[in-house]
mmCIF file of C-alpha atoms and ligand atoms in Angstrom:
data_model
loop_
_atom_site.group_PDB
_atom_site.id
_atom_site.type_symbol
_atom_site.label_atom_id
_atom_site.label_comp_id
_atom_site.label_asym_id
_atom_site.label_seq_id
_atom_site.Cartn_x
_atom_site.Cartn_y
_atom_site.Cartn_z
ATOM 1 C CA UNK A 670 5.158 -0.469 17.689
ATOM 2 C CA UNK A 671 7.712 0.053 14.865
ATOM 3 C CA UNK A 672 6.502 -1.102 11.507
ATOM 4 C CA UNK A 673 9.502 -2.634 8.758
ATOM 5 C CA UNK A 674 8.425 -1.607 5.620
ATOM 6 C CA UNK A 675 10.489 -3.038 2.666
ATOM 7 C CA UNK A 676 9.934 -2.093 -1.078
ATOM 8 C CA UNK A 677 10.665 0.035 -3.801
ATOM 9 C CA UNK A 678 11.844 4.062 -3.613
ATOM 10 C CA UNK A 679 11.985 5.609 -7.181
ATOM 11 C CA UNK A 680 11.420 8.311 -9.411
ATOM 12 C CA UNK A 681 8.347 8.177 -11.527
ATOM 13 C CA UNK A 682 6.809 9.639 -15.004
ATOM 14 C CA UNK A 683 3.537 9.936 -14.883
ATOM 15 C CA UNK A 684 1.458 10.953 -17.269
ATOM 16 C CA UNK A 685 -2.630 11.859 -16.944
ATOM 17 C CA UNK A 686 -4.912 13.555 -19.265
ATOM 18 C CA UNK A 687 -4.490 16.342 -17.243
ATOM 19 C CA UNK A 688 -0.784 16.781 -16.647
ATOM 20 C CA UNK A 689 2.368 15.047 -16.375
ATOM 21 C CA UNK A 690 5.587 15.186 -13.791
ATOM 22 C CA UNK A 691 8.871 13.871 -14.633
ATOM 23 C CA UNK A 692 11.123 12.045 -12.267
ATOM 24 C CA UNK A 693 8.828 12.779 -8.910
ATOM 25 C CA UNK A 694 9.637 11.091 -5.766
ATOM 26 C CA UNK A 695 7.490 7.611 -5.931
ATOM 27 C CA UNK A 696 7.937 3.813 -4.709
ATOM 28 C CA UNK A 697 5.844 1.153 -2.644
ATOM 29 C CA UNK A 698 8.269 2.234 -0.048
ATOM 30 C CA UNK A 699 7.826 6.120 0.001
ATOM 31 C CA UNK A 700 3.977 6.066 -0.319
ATOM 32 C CA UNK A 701 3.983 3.747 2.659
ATOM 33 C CA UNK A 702 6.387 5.367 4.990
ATOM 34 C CA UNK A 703 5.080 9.040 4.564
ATOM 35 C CA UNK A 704 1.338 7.598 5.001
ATOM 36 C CA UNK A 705 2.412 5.547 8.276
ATOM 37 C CA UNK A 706 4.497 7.999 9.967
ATOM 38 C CA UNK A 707 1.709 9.610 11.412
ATOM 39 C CA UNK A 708 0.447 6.651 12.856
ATOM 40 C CA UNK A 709 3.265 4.602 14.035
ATOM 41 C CA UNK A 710 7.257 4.085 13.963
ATOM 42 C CA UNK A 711 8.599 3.211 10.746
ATOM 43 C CA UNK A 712 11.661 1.849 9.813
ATOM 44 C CA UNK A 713 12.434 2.125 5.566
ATOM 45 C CA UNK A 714 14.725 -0.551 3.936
ATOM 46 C CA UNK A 715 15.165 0.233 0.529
ATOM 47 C CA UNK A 716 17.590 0.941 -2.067
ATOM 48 C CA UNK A 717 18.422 3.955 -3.974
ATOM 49 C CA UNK A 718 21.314 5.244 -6.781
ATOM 50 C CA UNK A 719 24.107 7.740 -7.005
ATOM 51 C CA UNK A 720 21.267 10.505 -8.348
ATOM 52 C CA UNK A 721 18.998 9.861 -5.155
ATOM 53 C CA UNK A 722 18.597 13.315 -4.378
ATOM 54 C CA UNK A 723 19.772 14.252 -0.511
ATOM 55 C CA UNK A 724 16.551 16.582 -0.049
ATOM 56 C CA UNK A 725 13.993 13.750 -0.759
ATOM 57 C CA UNK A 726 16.381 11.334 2.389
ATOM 58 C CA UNK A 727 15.856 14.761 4.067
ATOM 59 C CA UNK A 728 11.993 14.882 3.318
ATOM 60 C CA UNK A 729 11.593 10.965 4.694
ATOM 61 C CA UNK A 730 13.659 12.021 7.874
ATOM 62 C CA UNK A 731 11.540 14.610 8.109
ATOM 63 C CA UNK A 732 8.632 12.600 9.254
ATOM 64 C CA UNK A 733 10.307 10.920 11.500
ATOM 65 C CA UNK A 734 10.713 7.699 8.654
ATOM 66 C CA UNK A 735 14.318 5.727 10.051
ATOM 67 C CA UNK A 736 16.317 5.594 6.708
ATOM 68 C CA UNK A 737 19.367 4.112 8.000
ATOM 69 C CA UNK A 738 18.595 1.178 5.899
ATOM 70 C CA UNK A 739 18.164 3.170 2.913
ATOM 71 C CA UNK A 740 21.068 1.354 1.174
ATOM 72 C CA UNK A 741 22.533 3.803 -1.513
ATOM 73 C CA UNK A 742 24.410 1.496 -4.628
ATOM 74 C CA UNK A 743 26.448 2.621 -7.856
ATOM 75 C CA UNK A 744 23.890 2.940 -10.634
ATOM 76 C CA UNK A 745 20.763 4.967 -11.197
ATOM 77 C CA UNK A 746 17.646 4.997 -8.949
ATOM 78 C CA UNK A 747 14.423 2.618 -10.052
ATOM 79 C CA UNK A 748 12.599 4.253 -12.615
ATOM 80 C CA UNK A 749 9.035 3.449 -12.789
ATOM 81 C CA UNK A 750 7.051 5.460 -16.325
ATOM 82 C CA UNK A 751 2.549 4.990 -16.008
ATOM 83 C CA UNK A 752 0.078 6.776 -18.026
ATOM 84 C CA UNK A 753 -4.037 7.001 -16.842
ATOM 85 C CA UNK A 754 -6.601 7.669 -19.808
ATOM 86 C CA UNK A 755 -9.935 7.807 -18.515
ATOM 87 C CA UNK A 756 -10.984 11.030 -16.778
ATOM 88 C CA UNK A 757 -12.068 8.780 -13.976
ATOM 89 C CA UNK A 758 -8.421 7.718 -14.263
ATOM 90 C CA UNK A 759 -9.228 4.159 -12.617
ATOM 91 C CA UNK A 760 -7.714 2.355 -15.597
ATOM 92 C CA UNK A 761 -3.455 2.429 -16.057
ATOM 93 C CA UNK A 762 -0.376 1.473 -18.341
ATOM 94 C CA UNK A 763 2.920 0.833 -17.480
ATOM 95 C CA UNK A 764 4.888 2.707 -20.086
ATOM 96 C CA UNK A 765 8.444 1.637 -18.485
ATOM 97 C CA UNK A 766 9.911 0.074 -15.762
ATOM 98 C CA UNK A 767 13.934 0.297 -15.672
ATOM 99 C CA UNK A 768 14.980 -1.625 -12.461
ATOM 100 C CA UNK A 769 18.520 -0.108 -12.361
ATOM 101 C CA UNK A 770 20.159 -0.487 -8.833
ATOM 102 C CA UNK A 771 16.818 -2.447 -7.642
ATOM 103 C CA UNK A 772 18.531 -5.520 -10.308
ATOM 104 C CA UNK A 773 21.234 -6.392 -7.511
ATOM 105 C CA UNK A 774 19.279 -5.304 -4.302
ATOM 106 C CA UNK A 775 19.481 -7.183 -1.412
ATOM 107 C CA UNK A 776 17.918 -6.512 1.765
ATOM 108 C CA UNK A 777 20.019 -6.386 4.836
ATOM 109 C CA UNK A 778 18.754 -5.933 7.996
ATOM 110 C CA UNK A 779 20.277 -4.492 11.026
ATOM 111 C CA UNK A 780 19.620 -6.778 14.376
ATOM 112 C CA UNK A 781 16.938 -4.586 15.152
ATOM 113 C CA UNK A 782 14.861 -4.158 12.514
ATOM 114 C CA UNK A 783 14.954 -8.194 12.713
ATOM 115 C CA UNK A 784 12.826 -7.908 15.874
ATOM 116 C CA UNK A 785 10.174 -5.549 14.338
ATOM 117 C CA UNK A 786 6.788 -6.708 15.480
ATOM 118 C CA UNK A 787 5.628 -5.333 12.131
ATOM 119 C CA UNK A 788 6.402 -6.178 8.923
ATOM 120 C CA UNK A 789 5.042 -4.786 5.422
ATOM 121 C CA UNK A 790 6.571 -6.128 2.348
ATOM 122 C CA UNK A 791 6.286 -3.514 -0.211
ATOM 123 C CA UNK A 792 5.748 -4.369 -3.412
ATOM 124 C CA UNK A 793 9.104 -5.764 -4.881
ATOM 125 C CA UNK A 794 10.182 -8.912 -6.149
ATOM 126 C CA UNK A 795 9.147 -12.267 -4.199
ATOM 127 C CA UNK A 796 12.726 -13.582 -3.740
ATOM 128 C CA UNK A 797 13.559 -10.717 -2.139
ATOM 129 C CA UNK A 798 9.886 -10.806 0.043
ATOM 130 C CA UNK A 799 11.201 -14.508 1.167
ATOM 131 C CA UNK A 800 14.506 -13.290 1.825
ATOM 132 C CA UNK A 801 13.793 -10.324 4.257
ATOM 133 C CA UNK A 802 11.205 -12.831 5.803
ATOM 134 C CA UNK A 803 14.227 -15.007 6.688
ATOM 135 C CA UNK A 804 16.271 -12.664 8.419
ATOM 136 C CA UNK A 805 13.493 -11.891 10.420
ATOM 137 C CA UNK A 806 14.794 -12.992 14.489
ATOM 138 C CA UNK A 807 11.080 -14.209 15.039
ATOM 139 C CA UNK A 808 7.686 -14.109 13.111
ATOM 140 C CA UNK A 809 6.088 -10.704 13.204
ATOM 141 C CA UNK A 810 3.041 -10.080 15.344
ATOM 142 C CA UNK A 811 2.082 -9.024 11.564
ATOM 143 C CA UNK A 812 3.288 -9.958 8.432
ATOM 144 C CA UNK A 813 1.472 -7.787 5.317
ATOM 145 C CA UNK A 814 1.931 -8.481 1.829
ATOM 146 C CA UNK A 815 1.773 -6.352 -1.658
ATOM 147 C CA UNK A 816 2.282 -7.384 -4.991
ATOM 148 C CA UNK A 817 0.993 -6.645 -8.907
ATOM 149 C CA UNK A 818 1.256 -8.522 -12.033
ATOM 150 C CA UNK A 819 4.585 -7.636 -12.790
ATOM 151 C CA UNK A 820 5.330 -10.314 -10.491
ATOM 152 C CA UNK A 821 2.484 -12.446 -10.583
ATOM 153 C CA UNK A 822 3.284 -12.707 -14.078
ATOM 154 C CA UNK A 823 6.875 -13.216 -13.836
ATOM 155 C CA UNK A 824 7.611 -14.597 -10.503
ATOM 156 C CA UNK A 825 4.455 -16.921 -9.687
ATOM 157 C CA UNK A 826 6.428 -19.615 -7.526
ATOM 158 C CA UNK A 827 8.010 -17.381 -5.139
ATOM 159 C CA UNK A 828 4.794 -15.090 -4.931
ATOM 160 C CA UNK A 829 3.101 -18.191 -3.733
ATOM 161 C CA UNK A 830 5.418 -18.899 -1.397
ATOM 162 C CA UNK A 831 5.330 -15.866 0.582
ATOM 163 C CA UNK A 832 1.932 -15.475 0.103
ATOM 164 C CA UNK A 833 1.566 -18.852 2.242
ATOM 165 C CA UNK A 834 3.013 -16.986 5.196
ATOM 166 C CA UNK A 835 1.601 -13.660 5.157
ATOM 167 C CA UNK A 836 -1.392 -12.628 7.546
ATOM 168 C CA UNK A 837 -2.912 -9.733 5.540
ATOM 169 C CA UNK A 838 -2.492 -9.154 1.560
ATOM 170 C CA UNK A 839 -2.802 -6.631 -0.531
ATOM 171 C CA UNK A 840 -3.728 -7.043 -4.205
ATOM 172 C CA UNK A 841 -5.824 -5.077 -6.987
ATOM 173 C CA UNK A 842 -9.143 -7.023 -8.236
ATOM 174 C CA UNK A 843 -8.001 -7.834 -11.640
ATOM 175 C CA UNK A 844 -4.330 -8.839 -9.907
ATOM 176 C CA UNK A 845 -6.848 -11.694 -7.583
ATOM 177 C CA UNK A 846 -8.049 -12.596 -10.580
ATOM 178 C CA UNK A 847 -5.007 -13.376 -12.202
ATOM 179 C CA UNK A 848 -3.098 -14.531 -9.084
ATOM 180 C CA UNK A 849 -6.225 -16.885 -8.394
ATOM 181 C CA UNK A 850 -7.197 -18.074 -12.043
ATOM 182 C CA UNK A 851 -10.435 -17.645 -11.215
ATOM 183 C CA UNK A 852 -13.099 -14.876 -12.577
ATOM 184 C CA UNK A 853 -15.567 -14.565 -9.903
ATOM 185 C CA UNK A 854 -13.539 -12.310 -7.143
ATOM 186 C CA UNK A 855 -15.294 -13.796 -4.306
ATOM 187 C CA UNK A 856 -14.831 -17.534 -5.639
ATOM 188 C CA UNK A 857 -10.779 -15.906 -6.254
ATOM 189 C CA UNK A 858 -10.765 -14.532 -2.424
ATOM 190 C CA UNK A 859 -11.700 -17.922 -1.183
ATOM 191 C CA UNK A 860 -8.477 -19.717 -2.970
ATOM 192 C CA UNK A 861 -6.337 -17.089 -1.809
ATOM 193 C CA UNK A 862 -7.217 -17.383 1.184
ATOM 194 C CA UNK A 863 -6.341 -20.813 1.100
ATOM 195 C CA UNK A 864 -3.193 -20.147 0.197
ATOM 196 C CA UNK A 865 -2.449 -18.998 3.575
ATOM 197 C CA UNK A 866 -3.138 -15.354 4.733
ATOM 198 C CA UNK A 867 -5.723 -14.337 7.178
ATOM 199 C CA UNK A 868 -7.450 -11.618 5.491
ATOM 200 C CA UNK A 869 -7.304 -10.519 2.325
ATOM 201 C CA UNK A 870 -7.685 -6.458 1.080
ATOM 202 C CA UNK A 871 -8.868 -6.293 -2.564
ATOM 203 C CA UNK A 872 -8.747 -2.584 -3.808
ATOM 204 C CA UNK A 873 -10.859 -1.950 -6.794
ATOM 205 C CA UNK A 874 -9.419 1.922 -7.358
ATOM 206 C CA UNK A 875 -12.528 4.503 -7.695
ATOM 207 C CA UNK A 876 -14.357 1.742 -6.480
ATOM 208 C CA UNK A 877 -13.353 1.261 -2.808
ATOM 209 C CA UNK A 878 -11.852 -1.885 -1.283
ATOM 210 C CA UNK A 879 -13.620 -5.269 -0.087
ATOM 211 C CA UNK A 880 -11.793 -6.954 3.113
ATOM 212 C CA UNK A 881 -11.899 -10.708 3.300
ATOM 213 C CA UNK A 882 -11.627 -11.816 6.845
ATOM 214 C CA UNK A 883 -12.507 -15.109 8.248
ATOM 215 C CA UNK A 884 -15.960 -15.850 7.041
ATOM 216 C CA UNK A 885 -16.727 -12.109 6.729
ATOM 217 C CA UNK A 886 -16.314 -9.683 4.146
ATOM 218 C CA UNK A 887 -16.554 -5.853 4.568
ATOM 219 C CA UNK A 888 -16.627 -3.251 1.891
ATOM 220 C CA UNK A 889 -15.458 0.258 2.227
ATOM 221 C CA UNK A 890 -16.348 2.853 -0.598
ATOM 222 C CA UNK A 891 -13.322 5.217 -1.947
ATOM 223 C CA UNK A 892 -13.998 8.931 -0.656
ATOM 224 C CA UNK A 893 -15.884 10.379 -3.711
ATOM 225 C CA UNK A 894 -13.604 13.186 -4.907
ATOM 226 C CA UNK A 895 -14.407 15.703 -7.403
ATOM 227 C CA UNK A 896 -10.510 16.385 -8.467
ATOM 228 C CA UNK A 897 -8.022 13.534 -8.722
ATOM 229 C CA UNK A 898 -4.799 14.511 -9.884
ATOM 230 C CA UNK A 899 -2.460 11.429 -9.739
ATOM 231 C CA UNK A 900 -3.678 7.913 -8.109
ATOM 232 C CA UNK A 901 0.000 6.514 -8.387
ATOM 233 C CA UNK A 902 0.555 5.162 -4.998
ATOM 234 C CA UNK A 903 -3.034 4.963 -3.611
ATOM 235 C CA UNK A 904 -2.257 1.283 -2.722
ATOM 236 C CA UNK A 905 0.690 1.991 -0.927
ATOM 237 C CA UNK A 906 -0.900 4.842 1.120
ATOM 238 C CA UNK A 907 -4.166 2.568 1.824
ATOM 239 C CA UNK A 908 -1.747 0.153 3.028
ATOM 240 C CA UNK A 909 0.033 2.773 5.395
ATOM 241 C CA UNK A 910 -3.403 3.624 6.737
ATOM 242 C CA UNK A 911 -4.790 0.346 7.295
ATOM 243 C CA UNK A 912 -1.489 -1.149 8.622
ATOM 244 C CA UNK A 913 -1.136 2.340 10.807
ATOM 245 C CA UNK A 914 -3.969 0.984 12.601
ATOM 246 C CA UNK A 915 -3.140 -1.944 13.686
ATOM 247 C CA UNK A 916 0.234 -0.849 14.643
ATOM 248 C CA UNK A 917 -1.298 2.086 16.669
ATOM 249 C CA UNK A 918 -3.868 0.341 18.482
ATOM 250 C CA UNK A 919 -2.990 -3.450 18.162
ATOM 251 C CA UNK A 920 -6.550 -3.975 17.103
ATOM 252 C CA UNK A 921 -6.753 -7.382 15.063
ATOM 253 C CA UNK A 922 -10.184 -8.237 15.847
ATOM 254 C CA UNK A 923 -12.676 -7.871 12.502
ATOM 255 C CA UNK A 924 -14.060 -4.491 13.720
ATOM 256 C CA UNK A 925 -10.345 -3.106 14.099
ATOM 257 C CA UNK A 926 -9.957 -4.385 10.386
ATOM 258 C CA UNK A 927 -12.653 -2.247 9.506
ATOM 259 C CA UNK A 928 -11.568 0.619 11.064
ATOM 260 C CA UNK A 929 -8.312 -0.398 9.606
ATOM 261 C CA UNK A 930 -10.179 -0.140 6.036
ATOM 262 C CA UNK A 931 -11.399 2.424 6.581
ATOM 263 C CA UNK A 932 -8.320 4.660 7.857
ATOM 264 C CA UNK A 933 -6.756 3.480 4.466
ATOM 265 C CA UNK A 934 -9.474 4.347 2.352
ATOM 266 C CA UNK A 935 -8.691 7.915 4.253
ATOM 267 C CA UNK A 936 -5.280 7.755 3.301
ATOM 268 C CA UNK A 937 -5.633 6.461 -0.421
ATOM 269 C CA UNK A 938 -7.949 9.428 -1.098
ATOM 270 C CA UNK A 939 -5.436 12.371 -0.005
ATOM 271 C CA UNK A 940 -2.796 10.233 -2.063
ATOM 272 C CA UNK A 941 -4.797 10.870 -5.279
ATOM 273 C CA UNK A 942 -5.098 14.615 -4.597
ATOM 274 C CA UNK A 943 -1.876 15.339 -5.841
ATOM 275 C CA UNK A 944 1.393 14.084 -7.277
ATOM 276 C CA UNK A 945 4.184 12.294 -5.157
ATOM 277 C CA UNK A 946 3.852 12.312 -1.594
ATOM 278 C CA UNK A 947 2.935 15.858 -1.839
ATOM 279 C CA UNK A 948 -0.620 15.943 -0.406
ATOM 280 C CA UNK A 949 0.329 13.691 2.597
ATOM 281 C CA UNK A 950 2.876 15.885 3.532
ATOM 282 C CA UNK A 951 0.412 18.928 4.352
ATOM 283 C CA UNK A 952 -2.175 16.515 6.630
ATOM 284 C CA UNK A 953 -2.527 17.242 9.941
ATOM 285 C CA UNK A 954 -4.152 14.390 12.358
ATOM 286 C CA UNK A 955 -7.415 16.631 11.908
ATOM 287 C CA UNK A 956 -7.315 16.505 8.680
ATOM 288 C CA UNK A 957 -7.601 12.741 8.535
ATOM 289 C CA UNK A 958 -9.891 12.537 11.771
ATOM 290 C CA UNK A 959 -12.703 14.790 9.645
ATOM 291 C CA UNK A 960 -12.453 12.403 6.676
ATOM 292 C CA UNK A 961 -12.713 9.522 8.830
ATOM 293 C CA UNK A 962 -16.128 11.007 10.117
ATOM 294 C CA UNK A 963 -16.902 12.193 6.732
ATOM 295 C CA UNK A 964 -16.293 8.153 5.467
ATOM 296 C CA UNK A 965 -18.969 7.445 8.377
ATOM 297 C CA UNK A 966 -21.741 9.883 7.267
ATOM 298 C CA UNK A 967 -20.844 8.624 4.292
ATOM 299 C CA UNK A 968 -21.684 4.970 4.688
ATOM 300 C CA UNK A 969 -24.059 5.343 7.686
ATOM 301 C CA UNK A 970 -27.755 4.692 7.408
ATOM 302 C CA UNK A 971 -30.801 3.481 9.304
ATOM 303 C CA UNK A 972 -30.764 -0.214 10.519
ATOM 304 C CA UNK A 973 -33.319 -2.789 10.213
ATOM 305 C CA UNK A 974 -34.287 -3.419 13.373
ATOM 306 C CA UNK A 975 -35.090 -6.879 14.928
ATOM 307 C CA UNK A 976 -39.062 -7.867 13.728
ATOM 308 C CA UNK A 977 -39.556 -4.504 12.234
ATOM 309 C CA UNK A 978 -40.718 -4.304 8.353
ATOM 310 C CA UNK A 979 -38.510 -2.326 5.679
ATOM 311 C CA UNK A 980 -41.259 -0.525 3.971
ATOM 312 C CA UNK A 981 -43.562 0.478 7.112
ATOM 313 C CA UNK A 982 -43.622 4.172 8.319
ATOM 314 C CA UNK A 983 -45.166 5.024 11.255
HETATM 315 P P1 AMP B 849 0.620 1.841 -6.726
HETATM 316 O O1 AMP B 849 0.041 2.978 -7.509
HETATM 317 O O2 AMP B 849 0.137 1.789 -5.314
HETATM 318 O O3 AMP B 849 0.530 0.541 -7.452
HETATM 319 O O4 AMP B 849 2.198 2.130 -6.575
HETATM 320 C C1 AMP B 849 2.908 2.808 -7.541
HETATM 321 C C2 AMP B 849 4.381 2.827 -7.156
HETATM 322 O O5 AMP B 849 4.929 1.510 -7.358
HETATM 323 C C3 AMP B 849 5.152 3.771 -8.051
HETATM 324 O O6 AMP B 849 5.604 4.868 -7.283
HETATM 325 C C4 AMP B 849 6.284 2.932 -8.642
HETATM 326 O O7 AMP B 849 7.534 3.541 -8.482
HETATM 327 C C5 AMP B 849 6.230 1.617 -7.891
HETATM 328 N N1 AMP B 849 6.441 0.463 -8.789
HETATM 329 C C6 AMP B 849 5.987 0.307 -10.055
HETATM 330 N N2 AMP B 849 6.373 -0.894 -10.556
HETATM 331 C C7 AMP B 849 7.080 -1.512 -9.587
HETATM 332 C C8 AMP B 849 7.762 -2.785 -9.476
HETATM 333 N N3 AMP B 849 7.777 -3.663 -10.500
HETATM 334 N N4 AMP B 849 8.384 -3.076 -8.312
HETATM 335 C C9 AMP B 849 8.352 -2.219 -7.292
HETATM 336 N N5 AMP B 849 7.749 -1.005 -7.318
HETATM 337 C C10 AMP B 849 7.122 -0.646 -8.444
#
């Protein structure tokens, strides 16, 4: 089942206490389609500058990513600048963001990527979110939603808006927070979910994700690392993972969510093992099938069974 991703394709600065890389191939939109195209279809709509660089279109088409909607405009490419401190690198600034040709962008779609039964809206400005939902022929099987404070802080109305018709969102703890007005993240999951969407994935970084389904909520650790070079895109690629699924299997039932968790979880932890895309690109399927067991013996322990006592040996 093909999966529409629209976002953001850019060239990012990045700066860690470790290293730094100038101008390396970044965006909601990359993360997302390198991640997914092992799992499923996926069809890119995006826009880039006159100094897009033909071998990074090349690298996308590559995997197999559909760029035809990879719109290029006069201008430069979005320029996105971050900086981590910590060694644990979990906490980030924006240095710069310089929106270039992403200022005029507007989605088109071509009449097929109308009919995608999947849809994941990137992180990019809400009016644009509400605009490539209205070109869509019919509502998705599955509409997922990212966002971060640049918007929530500068685009609220339109943020709620397609928030109300989204089925899964994506957001970072302290962006629920904010989006929500509320402290207490569970208390903030509830009025979100409110607001419309059907489950709700709340990444807290180093510290895993919780998924808000229904009445249920599931937590899935991130893969303890000993070596994290970059975590730029780790949302994006836990999206890919956990939206690869779904695609994959059509699982929407609260186990598949899990599994869908968990598969991103996967994902977000080769993202953070190197800059760019690079890490993804050198997966194979086994690869991500051993961490996927590893994320089991990693979480798995004995059950309490019916009537028996927790502190009883025999
Ligand atoms: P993540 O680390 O998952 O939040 O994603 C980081 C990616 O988001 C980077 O590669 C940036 O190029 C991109 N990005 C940063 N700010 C924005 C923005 N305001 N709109 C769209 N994409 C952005």
């Amino acid at each position: 089942m093909t999966v529409l991703v629209v976002g953001s394709v850019a060239y990012d600065t990045i700066k860690t206490p470790a290293a730094s890389r100038e101008d390396s191939l970044g965006g909601s939109a990359t993360y997302f389609s390198v991640g997914i195209s092992r799992f499923a279809p996926v069809s890119l709509v995006a826009v880039i500058g006159e100094d897009f660089q033909e071998r990074h279109i090349e690298l996308l088409r590559s995997r197999g990513v559909d760029v035809s909607g990879l719109q290029r405009e006069q201008g430069k490419t979005f320029r996105w600048a971050g900086e981590y401190f910590s060694a644990d690198l979990n906490s980030r600034t924006t240095l710069d963001t310089q929106l270039n040709v992403f200022a005029e962008f507007s989605p088109s779609l071509s009449a097929e990527q109308r009919r995608s039964p999947y849809l994941f809206l990137a992180n990019i400005d809400p009016e644009l979110q509400l605009d490539v939902l209205d070109q869509m022929e019919r509502r998705p099987d599955l509409v997922a939603l990212d966002s971060m404070n640049f918007w929530i802080d500068g685009k609220r109305d339109a943020l709620n808006k397609v928030v109300a018709n989204a089925d899964v969102l994506f957001m970072d703890e302290g962006e629920a927070r904010d989006f929500a007005c509320e402290g207490n993240l569970v208390t903030a999951a509830r009025k979100i979910m409110a607001m419309g969407p059907s489950a709700l994935v709340i990444k807290q970084g180093a510290h895993g994700v919780l998924v808000f389904s229904g009445d249920t909520v599931f937590s899935a650790p991130a893969f303890p690392l000993d070596h994290v070079v970059d975590p730029t895109g780790a949302g994006d690629t836990f999206a890919s993972g956990f939206i690869g699924y779904i695609a994959a299997t059509g699982d929407k039932t609260p186990e598949g969510y899990r599994r869908a968790a968990v598969l991103g979880s996967v994902m977000g932890s080769f993202c953070v093992q190197d800059f760019s895309v690079d890490k993804l690109l050198t997966l194979s399927m086994q690869d991500i099938e051993d961490r996927f067991r590893a994320f089991s013996q990693l979480t798995a322990f004995a059950p309490l069974q019916d009537g028996g006592s927790l502190l009883t040996r025999n």
